[in-house]
Amino acid sequence: MNTLESLQPELAKVLDSLSGEARTALERDIQTQDFNMLANLVKEHSAAIPTGAGGEDEIVPMPFPHSEVDLRREMWEETGKILLKKGEVAAFTLSGGQGSRLGFEGPKGAFKIGLPSGKSLFGLMAERLKRLNAEAERPIPWCIMTSPLNHRETIAHFEENHFFGLDRTSIRFFEQGTICALKPNGEAVVDNNRLMLVPDGNGGCFRALAQSGTLAWLIERGVRYVFLNNVDNALVRICDPVFLGALANNPGIQISAKVVSKRDASEKVGIFAFKNGKPTVIEYSDMADDLRNMKNESGELVFDGANIGIYAFRIEVLRKLSQAPLPWHAARKTVCGIEKCWKFEQFLFDAFETVKGFGTFGAFREDEFSPVKNADGNDSPKSAREMLGKLHRHWLIDAGVKLSGDSLYEISPTLSYAGEGLSSKIFERELGKNILEFKA
Ligand code: UTP
């Protein structure tokens, strides 16, 4: 059997030099890690020559039929609303990321994109859930995956906001797993006598859901469908009844993904495709230029289906995935001032090829996808604020409200979840209350 001394000689020395509380803390960190596995990962990834997608593999674009024009849409919505009423739906938000590109100190969900209401990303989701709760006449369970780096701050944000008026006992926070960053030679990075532990990727969500007892909690409550979303999409229609109803009405589908068209060939987003006949997402950086830019006879991108981090799962599949080994991906990053350290992570989309029955659900970007990734430019707080303002302005125009000027609007989900139920009368009554006007 390999010992800590043989696998991690430097770490073993640090541990030897410690006593008391410091020693106990480091021992606790060490117990969370499988150093045998980490040694194998370093060996494997040092030997691998990255070929990128498209080398030896057969890559075919995955179609994503548009749900807005589907004649079954009303039926799906009705089914989804029945599921919500029966308590068979839960929300699951991934919030364990570090949000390094945005550069916000704190959990990304607590970030405010500058709307006149001052709502945070969690606040926007919570209000939409509240609206669905009112219609369903019951609280929808909401699972929020954090990481040890942001767990306490996430709960504090909810506490400060009185859980946004939601039923506290229907919200469950749990931490995802962590993995130790390694120096280029495979030795663990140690900082202040503690292991440098980083979140194990969004693919860790299946394991964490089960290991935290949250999956059992959902099953006990009778949940059969789980809506999963990234924390940073300001337009997410959390627990969208249409999306969930479409999944429930198709017994052949186990996992469904919402898909929008790419903004343009250069958008840094993963693309849904079949790789050697199996559903997958090809990361922007793994896609060969010729595939990325390929156009059809009408001049449209061939690989056009963007992965926007919105999925619906049947609960049985989540149970299976919590035990399925997903591959580890390696990134080389500077950690604690040491260049080219190994950071391993798992990706949620690697689960797709392991299940039978994967479906896509086409949606419009302007209606449903405005991620907050960067501090400025594309996919920033400013772009998200403007997209939300434009969308809500369109909702008012579609409802027959005569608007002059170019103001943008923020409509509270207490009035409308996806544009329904608005009118000129409501506009006049609610302007300055649940409808707020702002400038781009
Ligand atoms: P991103 O890949 O955009 O990462 O996460 P990020 O951490 O938010 O931002 P950067 O890349 O550091 O700038 C997509 C979703 O996956 C979650 C994030 O919270 C986000 O909702 N995620 C990511 C996790 O829950 N855990 C992880 O380990 C990584």
CSV table of C-alpha atoms and ligand atoms in Angstrom, one decimal:
chain,number,residue,atom,x,y,z
A,1,MET,CA,0.0,0.0,0.0
A,2,ASN,CA,1.2,3.5,-0.9
A,3,THR,CA,1.9,5.7,2.2
A,4,LEU,CA,1.7,9.4,2.4
A,5,GLU,CA,5.5,9.4,2.7
A,6,SER,CA,5.8,7.6,-0.7
A,7,LEU,CA,3.1,9.5,-2.5
A,8,GLN,CA,3.6,13.0,-1.0
A,9,PRO,CA,7.0,13.2,0.6
A,10,GLU,CA,7.0,17.0,0.9
A,11,LEU,CA,3.5,17.0,2.5
A,12,ALA,CA,4.5,14.2,4.9
A,13,LYS,CA,7.4,16.4,6.1
A,14,VAL,CA,5.2,19.4,6.7
A,15,LEU,CA,2.8,17.2,8.6
A,16,ASP,CA,5.6,15.8,10.7
A,17,SER,CA,6.7,19.3,11.6
A,18,LEU,CA,3.3,20.3,13.0
A,19,SER,CA,1.6,19.6,16.3
A,20,GLY,CA,-1.7,20.4,18.1
A,21,GLU,CA,-4.5,22.2,16.2
A,22,ALA,CA,-2.4,22.9,13.1
A,23,ARG,CA,-1.6,19.2,12.8
A,24,THR,CA,-5.2,18.2,13.2
A,25,ALA,CA,-6.4,20.7,10.6
A,26,LEU,CA,-3.9,19.4,8.0
A,27,GLU,CA,-4.7,15.8,8.9
A,28,ARG,CA,-8.4,16.6,8.2
A,29,ASP,CA,-7.5,18.1,4.8
A,30,ILE,CA,-5.4,15.0,3.9
A,31,GLN,CA,-8.3,12.7,4.8
A,32,THR,CA,-10.5,14.3,2.2
A,33,GLN,CA,-8.0,13.5,-0.6
A,34,ASP,CA,-7.2,10.3,-2.6
A,35,PHE,CA,-3.5,10.8,-3.3
A,36,ASN,CA,-3.2,7.6,-5.2
A,37,MET,CA,-5.8,8.8,-7.7
A,38,LEU,CA,-4.1,12.2,-7.9
A,39,ALA,CA,-0.8,10.6,-8.7
A,40,ASN,CA,-2.4,8.6,-11.4
A,41,LEU,CA,-4.1,11.6,-12.8
A,42,VAL,CA,-0.8,13.5,-13.1
A,43,LYS,CA,0.8,10.5,-14.8
A,44,GLU,CA,-2.0,10.2,-17.2
A,45,HIS,CA,-2.3,13.9,-18.1
A,46,SER,CA,1.5,14.3,-18.4
A,47,ALA,CA,1.6,11.6,-21.0
A,48,ALA,CA,-1.5,12.8,-22.9
A,49,ILE,CA,-1.0,14.7,-26.1
A,50,PRO,CA,-4.0,17.0,-26.5
A,51,THR,CA,-5.5,16.5,-29.9
A,52,GLY,CA,-8.7,18.6,-29.4
A,53,ALA,CA,-12.1,17.5,-30.7
A,54,GLY,CA,-12.3,16.6,-34.3
A,55,GLY,CA,-8.9,14.8,-34.6
A,56,GLU,CA,-9.8,11.1,-34.8
A,57,ASP,CA,-13.4,11.6,-33.6
A,58,GLU,CA,-16.5,11.8,-35.7
A,59,ILE,CA,-18.2,15.1,-34.7
A,60,VAL,CA,-21.8,15.8,-35.8
A,61,PRO,CA,-23.9,18.8,-34.8
A,62,MET,CA,-26.8,18.1,-32.5
A,63,PRO,CA,-30.1,19.6,-33.7
A,64,PHE,CA,-32.2,21.6,-31.2
A,65,PRO,CA,-35.8,21.9,-32.3
A,66,HIS,CA,-37.3,25.2,-31.3
A,67,SER,CA,-39.8,25.0,-28.5
A,68,GLU,CA,-41.4,28.4,-29.1
A,69,VAL,CA,-43.0,27.2,-32.4
A,70,ASP,CA,-43.8,23.6,-31.2
A,71,LEU,CA,-47.5,22.9,-31.3
A,72,ARG,CA,-47.2,20.9,-28.1
A,73,ARG,CA,-46.0,23.9,-26.1
A,74,GLU,CA,-49.3,24.6,-24.4
A,75,MET,CA,-49.7,20.9,-23.4
A,76,TRP,CA,-46.1,20.9,-22.0
A,77,GLU,CA,-46.9,24.0,-20.0
A,78,GLU,CA,-50.0,22.5,-18.6
A,79,THR,CA,-48.1,19.3,-17.6
A,80,GLY,CA,-45.3,21.3,-16.0
A,81,LYS,CA,-47.8,23.2,-13.9
A,82,ILE,CA,-49.5,20.0,-12.8
A,83,LEU,CA,-46.0,18.7,-11.8
A,84,LEU,CA,-45.4,21.8,-9.8
A,85,LYS,CA,-48.7,21.6,-8.1
A,86,LYS,CA,-48.1,17.9,-7.2
A,87,GLY,CA,-44.7,18.8,-5.6
A,88,GLU,CA,-42.8,16.7,-8.1
A,89,VAL,CA,-40.3,19.4,-9.2
A,90,ALA,CA,-37.2,20.8,-7.5
A,91,ALA,CA,-34.7,23.5,-8.5
A,92,PHE,CA,-30.9,22.8,-8.2
A,93,THR,CA,-28.6,25.8,-8.6
A,94,LEU,CA,-24.8,25.3,-9.1
A,95,SER,CA,-23.0,28.0,-7.2
A,96,GLY,CA,-19.7,26.4,-6.2
A,97,GLY,CA,-17.6,28.2,-8.9
A,98,GLN,CA,-15.0,30.8,-8.0
A,99,GLY,CA,-16.3,33.5,-10.5
A,100,SER,CA,-12.7,34.5,-11.1
A,101,ARG,CA,-13.5,36.3,-14.4
A,102,LEU,CA,-16.1,38.6,-12.8
A,103,GLY,CA,-13.6,39.4,-10.0
A,104,PHE,CA,-16.4,39.8,-7.4
A,105,GLU,CA,-15.4,39.1,-3.8
A,106,GLY,CA,-18.2,36.8,-2.6
A,107,PRO,CA,-20.6,34.2,-4.0
A,108,LYS,CA,-21.6,35.1,-7.6
A,109,GLY,CA,-25.3,34.7,-6.7
A,110,ALA,CA,-25.0,37.6,-4.2
A,111,PHE,CA,-23.8,39.8,-7.1
A,112,LYS,CA,-26.1,42.7,-8.0
A,113,ILE,CA,-26.2,43.5,-11.7
A,114,GLY,CA,-27.3,47.1,-11.1
A,115,LEU,CA,-31.1,46.7,-11.7
A,116,PRO,CA,-33.3,49.5,-10.2
A,117,SER,CA,-34.7,47.0,-7.7
A,118,GLY,CA,-31.2,46.2,-6.5
A,119,LYS,CA,-31.8,42.5,-6.7
A,120,SER,CA,-28.9,40.0,-6.7
A,121,LEU,CA,-28.7,37.0,-9.0
A,122,PHE,CA,-30.1,34.8,-6.2
A,123,GLY,CA,-32.8,37.5,-5.6
A,124,LEU,CA,-33.9,37.3,-9.2
A,125,MET,CA,-34.2,33.5,-9.1
A,126,ALA,CA,-35.9,33.5,-5.7
A,127,GLU,CA,-38.6,35.9,-6.9
A,128,ARG,CA,-39.3,33.8,-9.9
A,129,LEU,CA,-39.6,30.7,-7.7
A,130,LYS,CA,-41.9,32.7,-5.4
A,131,ARG,CA,-44.2,33.4,-8.3
A,132,LEU,CA,-44.3,29.7,-9.2
A,133,ASN,CA,-44.8,28.7,-5.6
A,134,ALA,CA,-47.9,31.0,-5.4
A,135,GLU,CA,-49.3,29.3,-8.5
A,136,ALA,CA,-48.5,25.8,-7.3
A,137,GLU,CA,-49.7,26.7,-3.8
A,138,ARG,CA,-46.7,25.0,-2.3
A,139,PRO,CA,-43.0,25.7,-1.9
A,140,ILE,CA,-40.7,24.3,-4.6
A,141,PRO,CA,-37.6,22.7,-2.9
A,142,TRP,CA,-34.5,24.6,-3.9
A,143,CYS,CA,-31.0,22.9,-3.6
A,144,ILE,CA,-28.0,25.2,-3.8
A,145,MET,CA,-24.6,23.8,-4.2
A,146,THR,CA,-21.9,25.9,-2.8
A,147,SER,CA,-18.2,25.2,-2.2
A,148,PRO,CA,-16.2,25.4,1.1
A,149,LEU,CA,-14.9,28.8,-0.3
A,150,ASN,CA,-18.3,30.4,-0.4
A,151,HIS,CA,-20.7,28.3,1.7
A,152,ARG,CA,-21.0,30.6,4.7
A,153,GLU,CA,-21.3,33.8,2.7
A,154,THR,CA,-24.0,32.2,0.5
A,155,ILE,CA,-26.1,31.4,3.5
A,156,ALA,CA,-25.4,34.8,5.0
A,157,HIS,CA,-26.7,36.4,1.8
A,158,PHE,CA,-30.0,34.5,2.2
A,159,GLU,CA,-30.2,35.4,5.9
A,160,GLU,CA,-29.7,39.1,5.2
A,161,ASN,CA,-32.5,39.0,2.7
A,162,HIS,CA,-34.8,36.9,4.9
A,163,PHE,CA,-34.6,34.1,2.4
A,164,PHE,CA,-36.3,36.4,-0.1
A,165,GLY,CA,-39.7,35.5,1.6
A,166,LEU,CA,-39.3,31.9,0.6
A,167,ASP,CA,-40.0,29.0,3.0
A,168,ARG,CA,-36.6,28.5,4.8
A,169,THR,CA,-37.1,24.8,5.2
A,170,SER,CA,-37.5,24.2,1.5
A,171,ILE,CA,-34.0,25.5,0.7
A,172,ARG,CA,-31.1,23.3,1.2
A,173,PHE,CA,-27.5,24.4,0.9
A,174,PHE,CA,-24.7,21.9,0.6
A,175,GLU,CA,-21.0,22.0,-0.3
A,176,GLN,CA,-19.4,20.4,-3.3
A,177,GLY,CA,-16.2,18.4,-3.0
A,178,THR,CA,-12.7,19.8,-3.3
A,179,ILE,CA,-9.6,18.5,-4.9
A,180,CYS,CA,-6.0,19.4,-4.0
A,181,ALA,CA,-4.0,21.6,-6.4
A,182,LEU,CA,-0.7,20.0,-7.2
A,183,LYS,CA,2.7,21.5,-8.1
A,184,PRO,CA,4.1,20.6,-11.5
A,185,ASN,CA,6.0,17.7,-9.9
A,186,GLY,CA,2.8,16.3,-8.4
A,187,GLU,CA,3.4,17.4,-4.8
A,188,ALA,CA,0.4,19.0,-3.0
A,189,VAL,CA,0.3,22.8,-2.8
A,190,VAL,CA,0.4,23.7,0.8
A,191,ASP,CA,-0.5,27.2,2.0
A,192,ASN,CA,-0.2,28.3,5.6
A,193,ASN,CA,0.1,24.6,6.6
A,194,ARG,CA,-3.2,23.8,4.9
A,195,LEU,CA,-3.8,21.9,1.7
A,196,MET,CA,-4.7,24.2,-1.2
A,197,LEU,CA,-8.2,22.7,-1.9
A,198,VAL,CA,-10.2,23.9,-4.8
A,199,PRO,CA,-13.8,23.0,-6.0
A,200,ASP,CA,-13.8,19.8,-8.0
A,201,GLY,CA,-15.8,21.2,-11.0
A,202,ASN,CA,-19.5,21.4,-11.8
A,203,GLY,CA,-19.4,17.7,-12.6
A,204,GLY,CA,-19.0,17.2,-8.8
A,205,CYS,CA,-22.7,18.2,-8.4
A,206,PHE,CA,-24.0,14.6,-8.8
A,207,ARG,CA,-21.7,13.2,-6.1
A,208,ALA,CA,-22.3,16.1,-3.7
A,209,LEU,CA,-26.1,16.0,-4.2
A,210,ALA,CA,-26.1,12.4,-3.0
A,211,GLN,CA,-23.4,12.5,-0.4
A,212,SER,CA,-24.9,15.6,1.3
A,213,GLY,CA,-28.2,13.7,1.7
A,214,THR,CA,-30.0,16.2,-0.5
A,215,LEU,CA,-30.9,13.6,-3.2
A,216,ALA,CA,-32.6,11.4,-0.4
A,217,TRP,CA,-34.3,14.6,0.9
A,218,LEU,CA,-35.7,15.2,-2.6
A,219,ILE,CA,-36.8,11.6,-3.1
A,220,GLU,CA,-38.5,11.6,0.3
A,221,ARG,CA,-40.5,14.7,-0.7
A,222,GLY,CA,-41.7,13.0,-3.8
A,223,VAL,CA,-39.7,15.0,-6.3
A,224,ARG,CA,-39.4,13.3,-9.7
A,225,TYR,CA,-37.9,16.1,-11.9
A,226,VAL,CA,-35.0,18.4,-11.2
A,227,PHE,CA,-34.4,21.7,-12.9
A,228,LEU,CA,-30.7,22.5,-12.8
A,229,ASN,CA,-29.1,25.9,-13.7
A,230,ASN,CA,-25.9,27.9,-13.4
A,231,VAL,CA,-26.0,30.6,-10.9
A,232,ASP,CA,-25.0,33.4,-13.2
A,233,ASN,CA,-27.8,33.7,-15.8
A,234,ALA,CA,-29.8,36.8,-15.1
A,235,LEU,CA,-32.7,35.7,-17.4
A,236,VAL,CA,-33.0,32.0,-16.2
A,237,ARG,CA,-36.6,30.8,-16.1
A,238,ILE,CA,-36.0,28.7,-13.1
A,239,CYS,CA,-38.2,25.6,-13.0
A,240,ASP,CA,-39.7,26.6,-16.3
A,241,PRO,CA,-43.0,24.6,-16.5
A,242,VAL,CA,-42.8,24.3,-20.3
A,243,PHE,CA,-39.3,22.8,-20.2
A,244,LEU,CA,-40.2,20.4,-17.4
A,245,GLY,CA,-43.5,19.4,-19.0
A,246,ALA,CA,-41.7,18.6,-22.3
A,247,LEU,CA,-39.4,16.2,-20.4
A,248,ALA,CA,-42.2,14.5,-18.5
A,249,ASN,CA,-44.2,14.0,-21.7
A,250,ASN,CA,-41.4,12.2,-23.4
A,251,PRO,CA,-40.7,8.9,-21.6
A,252,GLY,CA,-37.6,8.2,-23.8
A,253,ILE,CA,-35.8,11.3,-22.5
A,254,GLN,CA,-33.8,11.2,-19.2
A,255,ILE,CA,-32.0,14.5,-19.4
A,256,SER,CA,-33.0,17.5,-21.4
A,257,ALA,CA,-30.9,20.6,-22.1
A,258,LYS,CA,-32.0,24.1,-23.1
A,259,VAL,CA,-30.0,25.3,-26.1
A,260,VAL,CA,-29.7,28.6,-27.8
A,261,SER,CA,-28.0,29.7,-31.0
A,262,LYS,CA,-24.4,30.9,-30.7
A,263,ARG,CA,-24.1,34.7,-30.8
A,264,ASP,CA,-21.4,34.2,-33.5
A,265,ALA,CA,-18.5,31.8,-34.3
A,266,SER,CA,-16.2,33.5,-31.7
A,267,GLU,CA,-18.5,33.2,-28.7
A,268,LYS,CA,-16.6,31.3,-26.0
A,269,VAL,CA,-19.3,28.8,-25.2
A,270,GLY,CA,-19.5,25.0,-25.4
A,271,ILE,CA,-21.4,23.4,-28.3
A,272,PHE,CA,-23.8,20.4,-28.3
A,273,ALA,CA,-22.7,17.7,-30.7
A,274,PHE,CA,-22.6,14.0,-31.2
A,275,LYS,CA,-19.1,12.7,-30.7
A,276,ASN,CA,-18.8,9.2,-32.2
A,277,GLY,CA,-22.5,8.9,-32.0
A,278,LYS,CA,-22.8,10.0,-28.3
A,279,PRO,CA,-24.2,13.3,-27.0
A,280,THR,CA,-21.6,15.7,-25.6
A,281,VAL,CA,-20.6,19.3,-25.3
A,282,ILE,CA,-17.4,20.4,-27.1
A,283,GLU,CA,-15.7,23.2,-25.3
A,284,TYR,CA,-14.8,26.3,-27.3
A,285,SER,CA,-11.1,25.7,-26.7
A,286,ASP,CA,-11.3,22.1,-27.9
A,287,MET,CA,-13.0,22.9,-31.2
A,288,ALA,CA,-10.9,23.0,-34.3
A,289,ASP,CA,-11.2,26.3,-36.2
A,290,ASP,CA,-12.6,24.7,-39.3
A,291,LEU,CA,-15.5,23.2,-37.3
A,292,ARG,CA,-16.1,26.3,-35.3
A,293,ASN,CA,-16.4,28.5,-38.4
A,294,MET,CA,-18.2,25.9,-40.6
A,295,LYS,CA,-21.3,27.3,-42.3
A,296,ASN,CA,-24.2,25.7,-44.2
A,297,GLU,CA,-25.5,26.8,-47.6
A,298,SER,CA,-27.6,29.4,-46.0
A,299,GLY,CA,-24.6,30.9,-44.3
A,300,GLU,CA,-25.6,29.7,-40.8
A,301,LEU,CA,-23.1,28.2,-38.4
A,302,VAL,CA,-23.2,24.4,-38.5
A,303,PHE,CA,-22.1,23.9,-34.9
A,304,ASP,CA,-24.6,26.4,-33.5
A,305,GLY,CA,-26.1,24.9,-30.3
A,306,ALA,CA,-24.7,26.7,-27.3
A,307,ASN,CA,-24.6,25.0,-23.9
A,308,ILE,CA,-26.2,27.5,-21.5
A,309,GLY,CA,-26.1,25.4,-18.3
A,310,ILE,CA,-29.8,24.7,-18.0
A,311,TYR,CA,-30.9,21.1,-17.8
A,312,ALA,CA,-33.8,19.0,-16.5
A,313,PHE,CA,-33.2,15.5,-15.1
A,314,ARG,CA,-35.4,12.7,-14.1
A,315,ILE,CA,-34.6,11.9,-10.5
A,316,GLU,CA,-33.6,8.3,-11.2
A,317,VAL,CA,-30.9,9.5,-13.5
A,318,LEU,CA,-29.4,11.7,-10.8
A,319,ARG,CA,-29.2,8.7,-8.6
A,320,LYS,CA,-27.3,6.8,-11.3
A,321,LEU,CA,-25.0,9.7,-12.0
A,322,SER,CA,-24.1,10.1,-8.4
A,323,GLN,CA,-22.2,6.8,-8.7
A,324,ALA,CA,-20.9,7.2,-12.3
A,325,PRO,CA,-17.2,7.9,-12.6
A,326,LEU,CA,-16.7,11.0,-14.7
A,327,PRO,CA,-13.4,11.8,-16.3
A,328,TRP,CA,-11.1,14.4,-14.8
A,329,HIS,CA,-9.9,17.3,-16.9
A,330,ALA,CA,-6.6,19.0,-16.1
A,331,ALA,CA,-5.9,22.7,-16.2
A,332,ARG,CA,-2.4,24.3,-15.6
A,333,LYS,CA,-2.8,27.4,-13.5
A,334,THR,CA,-0.7,29.6,-11.2
A,335,VAL,CA,-1.5,28.7,-7.6
A,336,CYS,CA,0.0,30.4,-4.6
A,337,GLY,CA,2.6,32.0,-7.0
A,338,ILE,CA,3.6,28.6,-8.4
A,339,GLU,CA,3.3,28.4,-12.2
A,340,LYS,CA,1.8,25.5,-14.1
A,341,CYS,CA,0.2,23.8,-11.1
A,342,TRP,CA,-2.3,21.0,-11.8
A,343,LYS,CA,-5.9,21.7,-11.1
A,344,PHE,CA,-8.3,18.8,-11.9
A,345,GLU,CA,-12.0,19.2,-12.3
A,346,GLN,CA,-15.0,17.2,-13.6
A,347,PHE,CA,-17.5,18.6,-16.1
A,348,LEU,CA,-21.2,18.0,-15.8
A,349,PHE,CA,-21.7,17.5,-19.5
A,350,ASP,CA,-19.5,14.4,-19.5
A,351,ALA,CA,-22.5,12.7,-17.8
A,352,PHE,CA,-24.6,13.1,-21.0
A,353,GLU,CA,-22.9,10.3,-22.9
A,354,THR,CA,-23.4,7.8,-20.1
A,355,VAL,CA,-27.2,7.9,-20.1
A,356,LYS,CA,-29.7,6.7,-22.7
A,357,GLY,CA,-32.2,9.4,-23.8
A,358,PHE,CA,-30.7,12.8,-24.1
A,359,GLY,CA,-32.9,15.6,-25.5
A,360,THR,CA,-32.5,19.2,-26.5
A,361,PHE,CA,-35.0,22.1,-26.1
A,362,GLY,CA,-34.4,25.1,-28.3
A,363,ALA,CA,-34.9,28.5,-26.8
A,364,PHE,CA,-34.3,32.2,-27.7
A,365,ARG,CA,-31.2,33.8,-26.1
A,366,GLU,CA,-33.0,37.1,-25.7
A,367,ASP,CA,-35.6,35.4,-23.6
A,368,GLU,CA,-33.6,33.1,-21.4
A,369,PHE,CA,-29.8,33.6,-21.5
A,370,SER,CA,-27.7,36.4,-20.2
A,371,PRO,CA,-24.8,35.1,-18.2
A,372,VAL,CA,-22.7,37.3,-16.0
A,373,LYS,CA,-19.1,36.1,-16.6
A,374,ASN,CA,-17.0,39.2,-17.1
A,375,ALA,CA,-16.6,42.5,-15.4
A,376,ASP,CA,-17.1,44.4,-18.8
A,377,GLY,CA,-18.1,43.8,-22.4
A,378,ASN,CA,-20.0,40.7,-23.4
A,379,ASP,CA,-21.6,38.7,-20.7
A,380,SER,CA,-21.1,41.4,-18.1
A,381,PRO,CA,-23.4,43.0,-15.5
A,382,LYS,CA,-24.1,45.8,-18.0
A,383,SER,CA,-25.1,43.4,-20.8
A,384,ALA,CA,-27.3,41.4,-18.5
A,385,ARG,CA,-29.0,44.5,-17.1
A,386,GLU,CA,-29.7,45.7,-20.6
A,387,MET,CA,-31.0,42.4,-21.9
A,388,LEU,CA,-33.4,42.1,-19.0
A,389,GLY,CA,-34.5,45.7,-19.5
A,390,LYS,CA,-35.1,45.1,-23.2
A,391,LEU,CA,-36.9,41.8,-22.7
A,392,HIS,CA,-39.3,43.3,-20.1
A,393,ARG,CA,-39.9,46.3,-22.4
A,394,HIS,CA,-40.9,43.8,-25.2
A,395,TRP,CA,-43.3,42.1,-22.8
A,396,LEU,CA,-45.0,45.4,-22.2
A,397,ILE,CA,-45.2,46.3,-25.9
A,398,ASP,CA,-46.6,42.8,-26.6
A,399,ALA,CA,-49.2,43.4,-24.0
A,400,GLY,CA,-50.3,46.5,-25.8
A,401,VAL,CA,-48.7,49.1,-23.6
A,402,LYS,CA,-47.8,52.2,-25.7
A,403,LEU,CA,-44.3,53.2,-24.7
A,404,SER,CA,-42.5,56.3,-26.0
A,405,GLY,CA,-38.8,56.9,-25.7
A,406,ASP,CA,-36.2,54.2,-25.2
A,407,SER,CA,-36.5,53.4,-21.5
A,408,LEU,CA,-35.8,49.9,-20.3
A,409,TYR,CA,-38.0,48.2,-17.7
A,410,GLU,CA,-37.7,45.8,-14.8
A,411,ILE,CA,-40.9,43.9,-14.1
A,412,SER,CA,-41.2,42.0,-10.8
A,413,PRO,CA,-41.9,38.3,-11.1
A,414,THR,CA,-44.8,38.9,-8.8
A,415,LEU,CA,-46.5,40.4,-11.8
A,416,SER,CA,-45.2,38.2,-14.6
A,417,TYR,CA,-42.9,35.1,-14.8
A,418,ALA,CA,-42.4,35.1,-18.6
A,419,GLY,CA,-44.4,38.0,-20.0
A,420,GLU,CA,-47.9,36.8,-19.2
A,421,GLY,CA,-50.6,38.7,-17.4
A,422,LEU,CA,-49.5,42.3,-18.4
A,423,SER,CA,-51.7,45.1,-19.7
A,424,SER,CA,-51.8,48.9,-20.0
A,425,LYS,CA,-53.9,49.0,-16.9
A,426,ILE,CA,-51.4,47.0,-14.9
A,427,PHE,CA,-48.6,49.1,-16.3
A,428,GLU,CA,-50.3,52.4,-15.1
A,429,ARG,CA,-51.0,50.9,-11.7
A,430,GLU,CA,-47.6,49.3,-11.1
A,431,LEU,CA,-45.1,51.8,-12.7
A,432,GLY,CA,-42.8,52.9,-9.9
A,433,LYS,CA,-43.9,49.9,-7.8
A,434,ASN,CA,-43.5,46.5,-9.4
A,435,ILE,CA,-42.5,47.9,-12.7
A,436,LEU,CA,-39.4,50.1,-12.6
A,437,GLU,CA,-38.1,52.2,-15.5
A,438,PHE,CA,-34.4,52.7,-16.2
A,439,LYS,CA,-32.0,53.9,-18.8
A,440,ALA,CA,-29.4,51.7,-20.6
B,1,UTP,P1,-18.1,28.7,-14.8
B,1,UTP,O1,-17.4,27.7,-15.7
B,1,UTP,O2,-18.6,29.9,-15.5
B,1,UTP,O3,-17.1,29.1,-13.7
B,1,UTP,O4,-19.3,28.0,-14.0
B,1,UTP,P2,-17.2,30.2,-12.6
B,1,UTP,O5,-16.5,29.7,-11.4
B,1,UTP,O6,-18.6,30.7,-12.3
B,1,UTP,O7,-16.5,31.4,-13.2
B,1,UTP,P3,-14.9,31.6,-13.6
B,1,UTP,O8,-14.7,30.6,-14.8
B,1,UTP,O9,-14.0,31.3,-12.4
B,1,UTP,O10,-14.8,33.0,-14.1
B,1,UTP,C1,-20.5,27.6,-14.5
B,1,UTP,C2,-21.4,27.2,-13.4
B,1,UTP,O11,-20.8,26.1,-12.7
B,1,UTP,C3,-20.7,26.4,-11.3
B,1,UTP,C4,-20.6,27.9,-11.3
B,1,UTP,O12,-20.9,28.4,-10.0
B,1,UTP,C5,-21.5,28.3,-12.3
B,1,UTP,O13,-22.9,28.3,-11.9
B,1,UTP,N1,-19.5,25.7,-10.8
B,1,UTP,C6,-18.3,25.7,-11.5
B,1,UTP,C7,-19.6,25.0,-9.7
B,1,UTP,O14,-20.7,24.9,-9.0
B,1,UTP,N2,-18.5,24.3,-9.2
B,1,UTP,C8,-17.4,24.3,-9.8
B,1,UTP,O15,-16.4,23.7,-9.3
B,1,UTP,C9,-17.2,25.1,-11.0
